[in-house]
mmCIF file of C-alpha atoms in Angstrom:
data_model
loop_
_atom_site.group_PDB
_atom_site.id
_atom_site.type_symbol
_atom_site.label_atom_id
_atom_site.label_comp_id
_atom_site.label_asym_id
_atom_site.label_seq_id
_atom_site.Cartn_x
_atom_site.Cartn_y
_atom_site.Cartn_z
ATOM 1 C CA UNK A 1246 -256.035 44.540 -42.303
ATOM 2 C CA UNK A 1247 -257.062 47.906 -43.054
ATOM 3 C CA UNK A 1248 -254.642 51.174 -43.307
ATOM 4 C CA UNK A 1249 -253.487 52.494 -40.582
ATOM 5 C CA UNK A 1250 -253.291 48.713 -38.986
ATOM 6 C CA UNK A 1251 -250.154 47.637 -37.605
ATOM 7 C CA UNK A 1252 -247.836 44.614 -38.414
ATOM 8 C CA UNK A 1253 -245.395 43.569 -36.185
ATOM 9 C CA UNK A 1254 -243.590 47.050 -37.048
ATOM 10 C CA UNK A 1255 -245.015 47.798 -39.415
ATOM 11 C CA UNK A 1256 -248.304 50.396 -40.298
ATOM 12 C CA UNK A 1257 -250.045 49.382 -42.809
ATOM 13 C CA UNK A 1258 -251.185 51.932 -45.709
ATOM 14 C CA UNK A 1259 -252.686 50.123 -48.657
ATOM 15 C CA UNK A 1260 -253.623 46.504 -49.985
ATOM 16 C CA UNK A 1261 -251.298 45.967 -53.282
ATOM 17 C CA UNK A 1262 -252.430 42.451 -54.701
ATOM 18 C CA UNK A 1263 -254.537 39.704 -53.203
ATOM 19 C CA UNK A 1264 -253.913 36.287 -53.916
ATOM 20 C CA UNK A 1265 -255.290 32.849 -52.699
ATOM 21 C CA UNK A 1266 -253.537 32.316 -49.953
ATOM 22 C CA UNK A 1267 -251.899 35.541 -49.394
ATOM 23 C CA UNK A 1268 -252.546 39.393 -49.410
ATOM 24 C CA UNK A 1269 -249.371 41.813 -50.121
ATOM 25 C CA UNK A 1270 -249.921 45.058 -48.432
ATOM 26 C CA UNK A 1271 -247.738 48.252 -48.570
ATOM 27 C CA UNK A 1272 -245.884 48.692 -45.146
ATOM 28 C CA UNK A 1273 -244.062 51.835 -43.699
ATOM 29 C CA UNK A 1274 -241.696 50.911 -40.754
ATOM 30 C CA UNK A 1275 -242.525 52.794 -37.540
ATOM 31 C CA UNK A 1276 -238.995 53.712 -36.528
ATOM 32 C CA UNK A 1277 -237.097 53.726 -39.869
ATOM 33 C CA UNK A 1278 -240.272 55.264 -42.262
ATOM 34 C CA UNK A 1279 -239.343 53.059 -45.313
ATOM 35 C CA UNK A 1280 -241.594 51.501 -47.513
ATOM 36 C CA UNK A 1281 -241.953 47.357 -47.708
ATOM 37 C CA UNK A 1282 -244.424 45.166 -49.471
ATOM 38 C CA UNK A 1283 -245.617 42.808 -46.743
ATOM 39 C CA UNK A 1284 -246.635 39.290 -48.235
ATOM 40 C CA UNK A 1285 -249.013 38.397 -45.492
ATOM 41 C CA UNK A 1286 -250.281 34.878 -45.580
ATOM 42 C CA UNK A 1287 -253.996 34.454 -44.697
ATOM 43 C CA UNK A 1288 -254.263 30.771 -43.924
ATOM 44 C CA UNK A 1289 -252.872 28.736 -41.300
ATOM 45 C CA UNK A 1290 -252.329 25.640 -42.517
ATOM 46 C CA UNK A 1291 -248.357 24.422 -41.240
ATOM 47 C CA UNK A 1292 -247.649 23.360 -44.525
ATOM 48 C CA UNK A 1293 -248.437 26.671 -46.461
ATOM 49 C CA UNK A 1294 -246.445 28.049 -44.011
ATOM 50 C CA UNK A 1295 -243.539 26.080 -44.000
ATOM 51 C CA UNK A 1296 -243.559 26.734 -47.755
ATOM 52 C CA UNK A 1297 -243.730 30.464 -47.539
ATOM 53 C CA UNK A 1298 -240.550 30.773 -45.336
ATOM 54 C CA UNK A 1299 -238.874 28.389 -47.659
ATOM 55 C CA UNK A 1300 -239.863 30.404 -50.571
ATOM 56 C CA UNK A 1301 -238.454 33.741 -48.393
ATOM 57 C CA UNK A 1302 -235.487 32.071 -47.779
ATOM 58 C CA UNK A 1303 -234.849 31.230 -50.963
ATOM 59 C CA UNK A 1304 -235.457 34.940 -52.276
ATOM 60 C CA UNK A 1305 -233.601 36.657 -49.572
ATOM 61 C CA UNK A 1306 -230.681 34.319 -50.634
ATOM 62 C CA UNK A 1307 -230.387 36.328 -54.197
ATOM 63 C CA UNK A 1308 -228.780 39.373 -54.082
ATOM 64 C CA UNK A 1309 -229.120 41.192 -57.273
ATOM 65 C CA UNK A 1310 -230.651 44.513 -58.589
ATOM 66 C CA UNK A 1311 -232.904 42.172 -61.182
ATOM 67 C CA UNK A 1312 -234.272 40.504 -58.487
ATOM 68 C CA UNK A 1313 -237.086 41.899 -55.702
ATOM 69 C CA UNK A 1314 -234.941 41.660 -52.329
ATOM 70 C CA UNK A 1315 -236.731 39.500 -49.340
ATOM 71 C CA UNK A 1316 -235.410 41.272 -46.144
ATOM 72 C CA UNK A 1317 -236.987 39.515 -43.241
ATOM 73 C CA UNK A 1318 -239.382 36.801 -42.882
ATOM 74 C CA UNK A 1319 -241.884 37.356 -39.691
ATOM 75 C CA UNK A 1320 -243.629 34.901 -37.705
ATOM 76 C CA UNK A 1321 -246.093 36.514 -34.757
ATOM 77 C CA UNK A 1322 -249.139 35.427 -33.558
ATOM 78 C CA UNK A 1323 -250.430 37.889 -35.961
ATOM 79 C CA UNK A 1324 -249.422 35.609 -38.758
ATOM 80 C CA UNK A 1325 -246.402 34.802 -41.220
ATOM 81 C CA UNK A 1326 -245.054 37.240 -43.813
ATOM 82 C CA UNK A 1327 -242.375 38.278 -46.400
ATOM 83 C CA UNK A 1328 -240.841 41.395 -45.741
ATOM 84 C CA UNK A 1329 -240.075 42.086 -49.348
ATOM 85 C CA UNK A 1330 -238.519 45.859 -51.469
ATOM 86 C CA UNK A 1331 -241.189 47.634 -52.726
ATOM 87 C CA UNK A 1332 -241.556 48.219 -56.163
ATOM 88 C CA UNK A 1333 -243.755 51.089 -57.076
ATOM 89 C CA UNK A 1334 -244.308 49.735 -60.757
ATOM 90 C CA UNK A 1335 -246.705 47.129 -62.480
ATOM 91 C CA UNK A 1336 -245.596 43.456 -63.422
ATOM 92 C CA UNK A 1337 -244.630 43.418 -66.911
ATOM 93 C CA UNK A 1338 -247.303 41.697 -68.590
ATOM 94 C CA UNK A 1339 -249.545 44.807 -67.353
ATOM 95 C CA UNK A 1340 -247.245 47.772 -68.489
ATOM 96 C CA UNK A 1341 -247.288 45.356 -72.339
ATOM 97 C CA UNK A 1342 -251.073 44.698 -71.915
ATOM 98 C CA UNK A 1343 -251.020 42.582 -75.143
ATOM 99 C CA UNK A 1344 -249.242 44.951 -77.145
ATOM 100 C CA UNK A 1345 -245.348 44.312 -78.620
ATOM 101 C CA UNK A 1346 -243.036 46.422 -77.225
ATOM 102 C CA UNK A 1347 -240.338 48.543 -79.516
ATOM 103 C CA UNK A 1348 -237.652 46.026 -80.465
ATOM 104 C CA UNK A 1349 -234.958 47.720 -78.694
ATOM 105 C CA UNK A 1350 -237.032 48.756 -75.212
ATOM 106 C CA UNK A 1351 -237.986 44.756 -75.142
ATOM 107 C CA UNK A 1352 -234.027 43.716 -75.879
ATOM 108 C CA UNK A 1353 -233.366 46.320 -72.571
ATOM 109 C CA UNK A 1354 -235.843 45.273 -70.586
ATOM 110 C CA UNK A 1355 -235.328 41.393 -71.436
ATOM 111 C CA UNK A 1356 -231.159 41.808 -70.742
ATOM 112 C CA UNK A 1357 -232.320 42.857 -67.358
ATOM 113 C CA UNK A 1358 -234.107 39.728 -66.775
ATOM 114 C CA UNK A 1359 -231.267 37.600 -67.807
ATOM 115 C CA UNK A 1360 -229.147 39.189 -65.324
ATOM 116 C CA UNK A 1361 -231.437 38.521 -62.925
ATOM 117 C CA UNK A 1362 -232.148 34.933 -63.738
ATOM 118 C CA UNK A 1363 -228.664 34.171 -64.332
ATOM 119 C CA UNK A 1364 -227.346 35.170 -60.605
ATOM 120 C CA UNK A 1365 -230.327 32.939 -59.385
ATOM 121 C CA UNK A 1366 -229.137 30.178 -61.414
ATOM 122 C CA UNK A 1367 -225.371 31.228 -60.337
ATOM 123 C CA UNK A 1368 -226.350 30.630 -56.579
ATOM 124 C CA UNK A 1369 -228.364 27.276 -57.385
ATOM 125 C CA UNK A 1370 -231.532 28.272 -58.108
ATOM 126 C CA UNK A 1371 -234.256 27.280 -60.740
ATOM 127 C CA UNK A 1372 -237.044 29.476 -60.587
ATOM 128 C CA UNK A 1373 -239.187 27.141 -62.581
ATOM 129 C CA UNK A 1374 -241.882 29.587 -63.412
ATOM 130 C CA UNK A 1375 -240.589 32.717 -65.492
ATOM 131 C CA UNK A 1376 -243.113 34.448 -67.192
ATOM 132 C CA UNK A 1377 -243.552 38.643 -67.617
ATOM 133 C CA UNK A 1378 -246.174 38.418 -64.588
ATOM 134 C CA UNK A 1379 -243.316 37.805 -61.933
ATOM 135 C CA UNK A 1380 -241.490 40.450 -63.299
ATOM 136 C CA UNK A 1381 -241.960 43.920 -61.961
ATOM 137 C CA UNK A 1382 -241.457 47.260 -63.151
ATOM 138 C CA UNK A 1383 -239.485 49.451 -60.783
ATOM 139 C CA UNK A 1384 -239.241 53.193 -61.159
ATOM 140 C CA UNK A 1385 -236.269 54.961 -60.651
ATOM 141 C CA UNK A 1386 -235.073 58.793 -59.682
ATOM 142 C CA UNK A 1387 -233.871 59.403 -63.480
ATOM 143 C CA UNK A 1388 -237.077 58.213 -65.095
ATOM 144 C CA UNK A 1389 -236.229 54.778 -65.472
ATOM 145 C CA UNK A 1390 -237.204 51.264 -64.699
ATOM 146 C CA UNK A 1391 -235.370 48.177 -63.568
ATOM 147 C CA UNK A 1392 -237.000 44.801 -64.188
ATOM 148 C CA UNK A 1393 -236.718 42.784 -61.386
ATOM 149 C CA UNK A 1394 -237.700 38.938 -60.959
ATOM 150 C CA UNK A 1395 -240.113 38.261 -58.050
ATOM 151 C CA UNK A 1396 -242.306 34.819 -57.184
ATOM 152 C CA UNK A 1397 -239.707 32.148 -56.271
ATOM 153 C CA UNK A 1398 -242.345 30.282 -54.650
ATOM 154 C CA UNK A 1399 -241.816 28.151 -57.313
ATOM 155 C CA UNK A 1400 -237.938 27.027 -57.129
ATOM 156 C CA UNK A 1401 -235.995 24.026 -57.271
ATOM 157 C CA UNK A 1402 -233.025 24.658 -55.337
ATOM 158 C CA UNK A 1403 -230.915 21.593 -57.803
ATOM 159 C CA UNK A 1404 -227.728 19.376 -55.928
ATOM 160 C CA UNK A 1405 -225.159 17.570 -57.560
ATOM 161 C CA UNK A 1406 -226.577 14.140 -55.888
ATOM 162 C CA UNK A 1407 -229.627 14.807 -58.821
ATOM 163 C CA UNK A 1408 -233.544 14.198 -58.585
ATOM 164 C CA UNK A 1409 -234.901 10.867 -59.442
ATOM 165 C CA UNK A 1410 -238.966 12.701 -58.916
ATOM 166 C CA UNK A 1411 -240.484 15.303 -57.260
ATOM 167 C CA UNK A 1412 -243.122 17.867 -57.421
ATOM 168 C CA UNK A 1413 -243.413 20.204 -60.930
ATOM 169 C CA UNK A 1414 -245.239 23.156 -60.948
ATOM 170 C CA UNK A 1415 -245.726 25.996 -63.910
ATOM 171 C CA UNK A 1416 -247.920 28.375 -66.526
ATOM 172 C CA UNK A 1417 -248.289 26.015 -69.267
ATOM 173 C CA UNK A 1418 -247.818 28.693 -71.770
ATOM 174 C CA UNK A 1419 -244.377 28.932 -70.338
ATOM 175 C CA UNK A 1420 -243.207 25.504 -69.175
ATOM 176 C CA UNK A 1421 -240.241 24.220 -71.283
ATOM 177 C CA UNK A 1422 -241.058 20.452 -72.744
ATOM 178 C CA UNK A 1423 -238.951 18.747 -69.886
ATOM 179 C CA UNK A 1424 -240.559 20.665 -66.918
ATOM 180 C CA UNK A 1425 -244.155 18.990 -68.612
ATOM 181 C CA UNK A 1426 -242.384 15.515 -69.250
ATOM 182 C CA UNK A 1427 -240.217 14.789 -66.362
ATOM 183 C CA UNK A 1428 -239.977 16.978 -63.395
ATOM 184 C CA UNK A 1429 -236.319 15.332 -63.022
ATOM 185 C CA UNK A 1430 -234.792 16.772 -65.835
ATOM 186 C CA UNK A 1431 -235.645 20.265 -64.871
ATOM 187 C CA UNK A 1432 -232.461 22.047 -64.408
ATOM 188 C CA UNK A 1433 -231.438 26.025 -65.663
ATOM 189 C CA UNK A 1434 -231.672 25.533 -69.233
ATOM 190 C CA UNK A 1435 -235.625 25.191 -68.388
ATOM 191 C CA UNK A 1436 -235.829 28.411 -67.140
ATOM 192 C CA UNK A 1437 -234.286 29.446 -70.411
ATOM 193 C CA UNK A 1438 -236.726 27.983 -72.546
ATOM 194 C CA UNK A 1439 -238.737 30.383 -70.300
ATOM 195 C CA UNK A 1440 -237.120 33.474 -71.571
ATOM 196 C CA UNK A 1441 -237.427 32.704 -74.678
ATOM 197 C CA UNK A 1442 -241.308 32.525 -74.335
ATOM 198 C CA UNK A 1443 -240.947 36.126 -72.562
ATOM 199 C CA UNK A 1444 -238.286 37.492 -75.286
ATOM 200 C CA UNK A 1445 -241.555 36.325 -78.261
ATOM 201 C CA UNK A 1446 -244.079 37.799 -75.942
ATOM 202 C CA UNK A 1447 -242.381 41.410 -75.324
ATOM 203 C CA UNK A 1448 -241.307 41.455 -79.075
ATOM 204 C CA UNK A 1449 -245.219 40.077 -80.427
ATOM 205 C CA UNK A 1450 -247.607 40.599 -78.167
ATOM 206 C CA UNK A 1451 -248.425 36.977 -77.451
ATOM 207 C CA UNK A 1452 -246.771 34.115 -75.984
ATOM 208 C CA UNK A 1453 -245.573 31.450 -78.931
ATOM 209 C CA UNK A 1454 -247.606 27.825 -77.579
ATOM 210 C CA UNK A 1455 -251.105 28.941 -77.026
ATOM 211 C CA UNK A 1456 -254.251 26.565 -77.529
ATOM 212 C CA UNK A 1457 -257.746 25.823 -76.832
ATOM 213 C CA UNK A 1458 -256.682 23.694 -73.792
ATOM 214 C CA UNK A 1459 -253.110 22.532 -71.915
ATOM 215 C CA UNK A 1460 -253.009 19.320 -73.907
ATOM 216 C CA UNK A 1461 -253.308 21.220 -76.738
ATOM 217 C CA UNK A 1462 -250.317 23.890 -75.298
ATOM 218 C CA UNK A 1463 -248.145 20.716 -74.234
ATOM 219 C CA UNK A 1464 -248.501 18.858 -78.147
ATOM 220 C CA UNK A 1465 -247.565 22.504 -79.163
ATOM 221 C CA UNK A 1466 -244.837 22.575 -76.509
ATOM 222 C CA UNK A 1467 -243.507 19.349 -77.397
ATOM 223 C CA UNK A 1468 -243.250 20.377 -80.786
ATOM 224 C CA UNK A 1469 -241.767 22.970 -80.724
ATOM 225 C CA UNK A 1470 -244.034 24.255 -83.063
ATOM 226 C CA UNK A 1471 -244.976 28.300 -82.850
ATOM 227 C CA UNK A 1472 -245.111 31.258 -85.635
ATOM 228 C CA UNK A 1473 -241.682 32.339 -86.083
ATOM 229 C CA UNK A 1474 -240.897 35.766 -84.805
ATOM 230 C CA UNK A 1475 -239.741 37.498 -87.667
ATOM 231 C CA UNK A 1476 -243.407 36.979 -89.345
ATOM 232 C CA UNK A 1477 -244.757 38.468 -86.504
ATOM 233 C CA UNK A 1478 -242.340 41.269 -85.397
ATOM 234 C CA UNK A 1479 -240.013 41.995 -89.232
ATOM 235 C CA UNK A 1480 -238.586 44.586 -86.840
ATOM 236 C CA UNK A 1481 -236.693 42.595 -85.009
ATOM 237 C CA UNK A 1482 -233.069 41.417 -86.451
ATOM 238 C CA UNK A 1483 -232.222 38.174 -87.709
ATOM 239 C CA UNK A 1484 -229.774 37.952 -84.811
ATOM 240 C CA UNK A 1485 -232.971 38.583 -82.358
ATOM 241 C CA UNK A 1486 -234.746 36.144 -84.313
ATOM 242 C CA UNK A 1487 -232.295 33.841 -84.185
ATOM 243 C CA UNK A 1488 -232.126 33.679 -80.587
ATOM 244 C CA UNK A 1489 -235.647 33.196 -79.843
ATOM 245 C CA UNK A 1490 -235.327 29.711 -81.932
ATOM 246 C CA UNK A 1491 -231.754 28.663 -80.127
ATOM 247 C CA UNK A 1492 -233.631 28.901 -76.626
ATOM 248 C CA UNK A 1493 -236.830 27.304 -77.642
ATOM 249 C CA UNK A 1494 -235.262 24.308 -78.858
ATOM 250 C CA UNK A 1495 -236.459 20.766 -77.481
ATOM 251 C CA UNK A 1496 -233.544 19.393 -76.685
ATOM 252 C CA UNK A 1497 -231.924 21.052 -74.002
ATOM 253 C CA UNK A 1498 -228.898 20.130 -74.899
ATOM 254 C CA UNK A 1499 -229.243 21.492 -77.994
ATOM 255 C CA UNK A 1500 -230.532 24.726 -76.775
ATOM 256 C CA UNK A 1501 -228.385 27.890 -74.938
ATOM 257 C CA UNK A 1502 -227.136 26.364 -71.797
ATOM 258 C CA UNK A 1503 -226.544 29.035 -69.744
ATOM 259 C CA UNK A 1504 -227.746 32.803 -69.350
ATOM 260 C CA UNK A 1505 -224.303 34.119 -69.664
ATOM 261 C CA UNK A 1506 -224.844 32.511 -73.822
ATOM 262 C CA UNK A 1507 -227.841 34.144 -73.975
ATOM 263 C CA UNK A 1508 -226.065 37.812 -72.409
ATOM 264 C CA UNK A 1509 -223.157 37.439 -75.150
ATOM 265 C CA UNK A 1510 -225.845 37.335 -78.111
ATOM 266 C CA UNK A 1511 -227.361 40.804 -76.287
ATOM 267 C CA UNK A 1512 -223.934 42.510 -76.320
ATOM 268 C CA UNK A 1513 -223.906 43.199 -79.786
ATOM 269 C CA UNK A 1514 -221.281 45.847 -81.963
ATOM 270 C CA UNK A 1515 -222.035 48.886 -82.259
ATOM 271 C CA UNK A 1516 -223.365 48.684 -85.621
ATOM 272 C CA UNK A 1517 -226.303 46.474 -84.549
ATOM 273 C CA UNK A 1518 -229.156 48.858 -84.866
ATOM 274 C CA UNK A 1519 -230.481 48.075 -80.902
ATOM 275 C CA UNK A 1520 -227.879 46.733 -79.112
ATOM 276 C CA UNK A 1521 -228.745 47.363 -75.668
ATOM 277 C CA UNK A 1522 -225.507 49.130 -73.533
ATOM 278 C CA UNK A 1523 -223.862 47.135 -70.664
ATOM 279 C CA UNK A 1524 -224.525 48.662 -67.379
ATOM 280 C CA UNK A 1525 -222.493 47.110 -64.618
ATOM 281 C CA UNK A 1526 -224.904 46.615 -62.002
ATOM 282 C CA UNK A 1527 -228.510 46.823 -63.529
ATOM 283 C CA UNK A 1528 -230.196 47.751 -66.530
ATOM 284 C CA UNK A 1529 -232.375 51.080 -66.605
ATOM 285 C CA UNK A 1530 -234.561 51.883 -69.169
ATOM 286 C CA UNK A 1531 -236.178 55.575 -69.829
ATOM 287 C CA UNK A 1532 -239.975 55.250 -68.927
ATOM 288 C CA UNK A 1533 -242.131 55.280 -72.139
ATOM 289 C CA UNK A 1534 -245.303 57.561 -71.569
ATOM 290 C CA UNK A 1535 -247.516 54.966 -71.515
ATOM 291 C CA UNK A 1536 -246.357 53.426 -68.551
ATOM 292 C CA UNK A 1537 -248.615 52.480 -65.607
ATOM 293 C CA UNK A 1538 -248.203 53.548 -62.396
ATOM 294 C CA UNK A 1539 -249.860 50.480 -60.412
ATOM 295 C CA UNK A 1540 -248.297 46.845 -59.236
ATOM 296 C CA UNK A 1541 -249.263 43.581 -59.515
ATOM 297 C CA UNK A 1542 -247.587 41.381 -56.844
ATOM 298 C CA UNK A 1543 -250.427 38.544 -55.645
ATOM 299 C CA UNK A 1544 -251.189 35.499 -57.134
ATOM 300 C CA UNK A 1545 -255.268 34.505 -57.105
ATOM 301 C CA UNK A 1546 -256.005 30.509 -57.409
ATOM 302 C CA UNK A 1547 -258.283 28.291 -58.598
ATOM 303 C CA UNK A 1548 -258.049 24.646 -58.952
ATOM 304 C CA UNK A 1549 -259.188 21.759 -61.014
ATOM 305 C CA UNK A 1550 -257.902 18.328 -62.295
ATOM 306 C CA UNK A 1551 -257.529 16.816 -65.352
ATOM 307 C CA UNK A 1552 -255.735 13.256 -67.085
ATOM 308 C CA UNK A 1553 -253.114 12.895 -68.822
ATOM 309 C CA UNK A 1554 -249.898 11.567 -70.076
ATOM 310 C CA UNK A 1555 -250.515 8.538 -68.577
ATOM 311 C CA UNK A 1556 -250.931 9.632 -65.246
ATOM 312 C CA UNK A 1557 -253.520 11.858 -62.962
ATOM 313 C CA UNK A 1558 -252.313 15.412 -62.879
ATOM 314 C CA UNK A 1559 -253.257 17.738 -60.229
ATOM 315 C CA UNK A 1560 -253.892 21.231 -61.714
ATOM 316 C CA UNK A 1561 -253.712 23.943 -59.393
ATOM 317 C CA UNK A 1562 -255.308 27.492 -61.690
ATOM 318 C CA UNK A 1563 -253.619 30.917 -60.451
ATOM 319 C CA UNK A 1564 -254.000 34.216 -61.655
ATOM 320 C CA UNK A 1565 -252.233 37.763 -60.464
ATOM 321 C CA UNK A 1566 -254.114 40.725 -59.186
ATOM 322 C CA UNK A 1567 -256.919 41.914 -60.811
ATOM 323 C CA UNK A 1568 -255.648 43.967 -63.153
ATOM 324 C CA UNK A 1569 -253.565 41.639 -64.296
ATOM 325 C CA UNK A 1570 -255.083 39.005 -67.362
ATOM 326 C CA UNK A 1571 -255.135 35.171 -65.717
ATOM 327 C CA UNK A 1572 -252.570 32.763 -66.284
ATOM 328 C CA UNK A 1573 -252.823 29.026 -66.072
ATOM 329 C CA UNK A 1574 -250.864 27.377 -63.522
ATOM 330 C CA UNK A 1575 -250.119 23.524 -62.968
ATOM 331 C CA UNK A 1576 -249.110 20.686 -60.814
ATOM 332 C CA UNK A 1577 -247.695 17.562 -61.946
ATOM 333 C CA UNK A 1578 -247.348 15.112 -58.683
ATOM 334 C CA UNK A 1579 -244.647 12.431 -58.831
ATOM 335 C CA UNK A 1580 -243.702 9.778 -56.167
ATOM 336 C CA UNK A 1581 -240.793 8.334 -54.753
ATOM 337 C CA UNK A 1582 -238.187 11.460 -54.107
ATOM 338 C CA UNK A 1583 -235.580 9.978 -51.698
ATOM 339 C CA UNK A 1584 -234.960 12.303 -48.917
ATOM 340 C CA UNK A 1585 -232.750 15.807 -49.177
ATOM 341 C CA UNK A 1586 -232.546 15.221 -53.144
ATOM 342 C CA UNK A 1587 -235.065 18.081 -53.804
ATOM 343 C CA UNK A 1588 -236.618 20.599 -51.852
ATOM 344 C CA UNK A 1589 -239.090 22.228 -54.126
ATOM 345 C CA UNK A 1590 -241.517 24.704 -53.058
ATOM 346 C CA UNK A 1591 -244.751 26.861 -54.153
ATOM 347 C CA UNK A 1592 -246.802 29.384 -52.069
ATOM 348 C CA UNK A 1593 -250.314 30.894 -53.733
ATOM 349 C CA UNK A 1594 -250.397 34.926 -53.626
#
């Protein structure tokens, strides 16, 4: 579609990410005049599509200011989209671009992201695939930004019946060691694991497991085994430091278990030199200079497949928008889930 196209009721004024499946335009409603991102899907294939209505479902079902709102879902013989909020920021791993971020900006921004996560976990959500890409940057009228969670293409909505298999997806960078062992023992505290890998990135520059290839991320994964934070960022406090290790911890039942834990370690004294303040609905942070003034919404895939762990994995390779660096993305494929014990669910773009 090109500008001044129309979308069910919607006029379209710009392309903001393109993905592999899906485009995500910038919508103005014709009678109301306010501004949407439109995730448009491209293919029809009735699975892809099935999956990207879960997926809105799923998002629209999360109320929170840390989280991009899904506000309709439309299905016209022009195609199938997300009406989603528009954020008029970049994901986060574009405003960083590689570089750490002040200790107490990245403690802000990160308590943000908690909040966020933790109300999707509160309403039964994993999202399964945290990493600063699917978080977005949103301005606001005091010159501030709110980070909000996007891409739950990727959930497990978890029941108390339990999973004996099902389908895993994830960056390897950010997968926790049970989401690359055993899709059924993913549950919340995976997605903390994941914050922890965002908390090192925003504070270093890098995430912690890196490696030539993803067996060589997973044996780093499984291990545990990363630079520890303090050598990399002295800045940060001891407290900080400290919980980076509690969340990336093996175990999970040795690790935080909840993001209300990991909220309590934020809201420090006073006298901790960047404890973040408490807002009661969402966190705002006071724009730095440097920060960009473009968004990064789509996914772009690639595939390929590789061996291992005693089994043939499917590997499915995404990557955001353009602008934004590419990030691995896989799919472990697992047999035998008895009906209504999972749903879980993963759209491209």
């Amino acid at each position: 579609m090109r500008p001044g196209d129309r979308f069910d009721r919607y006029v379209i004024e710009r392309v903001l990410g393109e993905g592999g499946m899906a485009t995500v335009y910038l919508g103005r409603h014709e009678t109301l005049q306010s501004a949407h991102a439109l995730k448009v899907l491209r293919v029809d294939v009735p699975e892809i599509k099935r999956r990207l209505m879960a997926e809105g479902r799923v998002q629209s079902g999360i109320r929170h200011p840390n989280v991009v709102a899904v506000t309709d879902i439309l299905d016209t013989q022009q195609g199938v989209a997300l009406v989603m909020e528009f954020v008029d920021g970049p994901a986060l791993d574009e405003y960083q671009d590689g570089r750490p971020l002040p200790v107490d900006e990245a403690l802000e921004l990160f308590r943000g992201i908690v909040l966020g996560v933790g109300e999707a976990h509160r309403v039964g959500v994993v999202h399964r695939d945290l990493k600063t890409a699917n978080v977005l940057l949103h301005h606001t009228s005091n010159a501030g930004v709110i980070p909000k969670v996007t891409d739950f293409g990727l959930v497990k909505v978890f029941e108390s019946s339990g999973t004996k298999s099902g389908v895993t997806m994830g960056t390897p960078e950010y997968m926790s060691p049970e989401q690359v062992r055993d899709s059924a023992k993913v549950d919340p505290r995976s997605d903390l694991w994941s914050l922890g890998v965002i908390l090192y990135e925003m504070l270093t520059g890098d995430v912690p497991f890196d490696g030539d290839d993803m067996l060589e991320i997973y044996n780093a994964i499984a291990k545990a085994r990363f630079v520890p934070l303090r050598e990399l960022c002295p800045e940060a406090p001891r407290w900080v430091d400290q919980l980076v290790s509690d969340l990336l911890v093996v175990d999970p039942d040795a690790r935080i278990q909840n993001a209300e834990e990991i909220l309590a370690r934020l809201d420090r004294p006073a006298s901790t030199p960047v404890a973040p303040s408490s807002p009661p609905s969402a966190d705002v942070l006071p724009l730095s200079s440097s920060f960009p003034a473009t968004l990064a919404l789509a996914l772009v895939g690639a595939g390929f497949m590789f061996l291992a762990l005693g089994g043939v994995m499917l590997a499915l390779l995404f990557a955001n928008t353009p602008a934004v660096p590419a990030s691995r993305e896989v799919v472990l494929a697992v047999t035998g889930l008895p009906e209504g014990t999972e749903r879980v669910v993963r759209v491209d773009g």
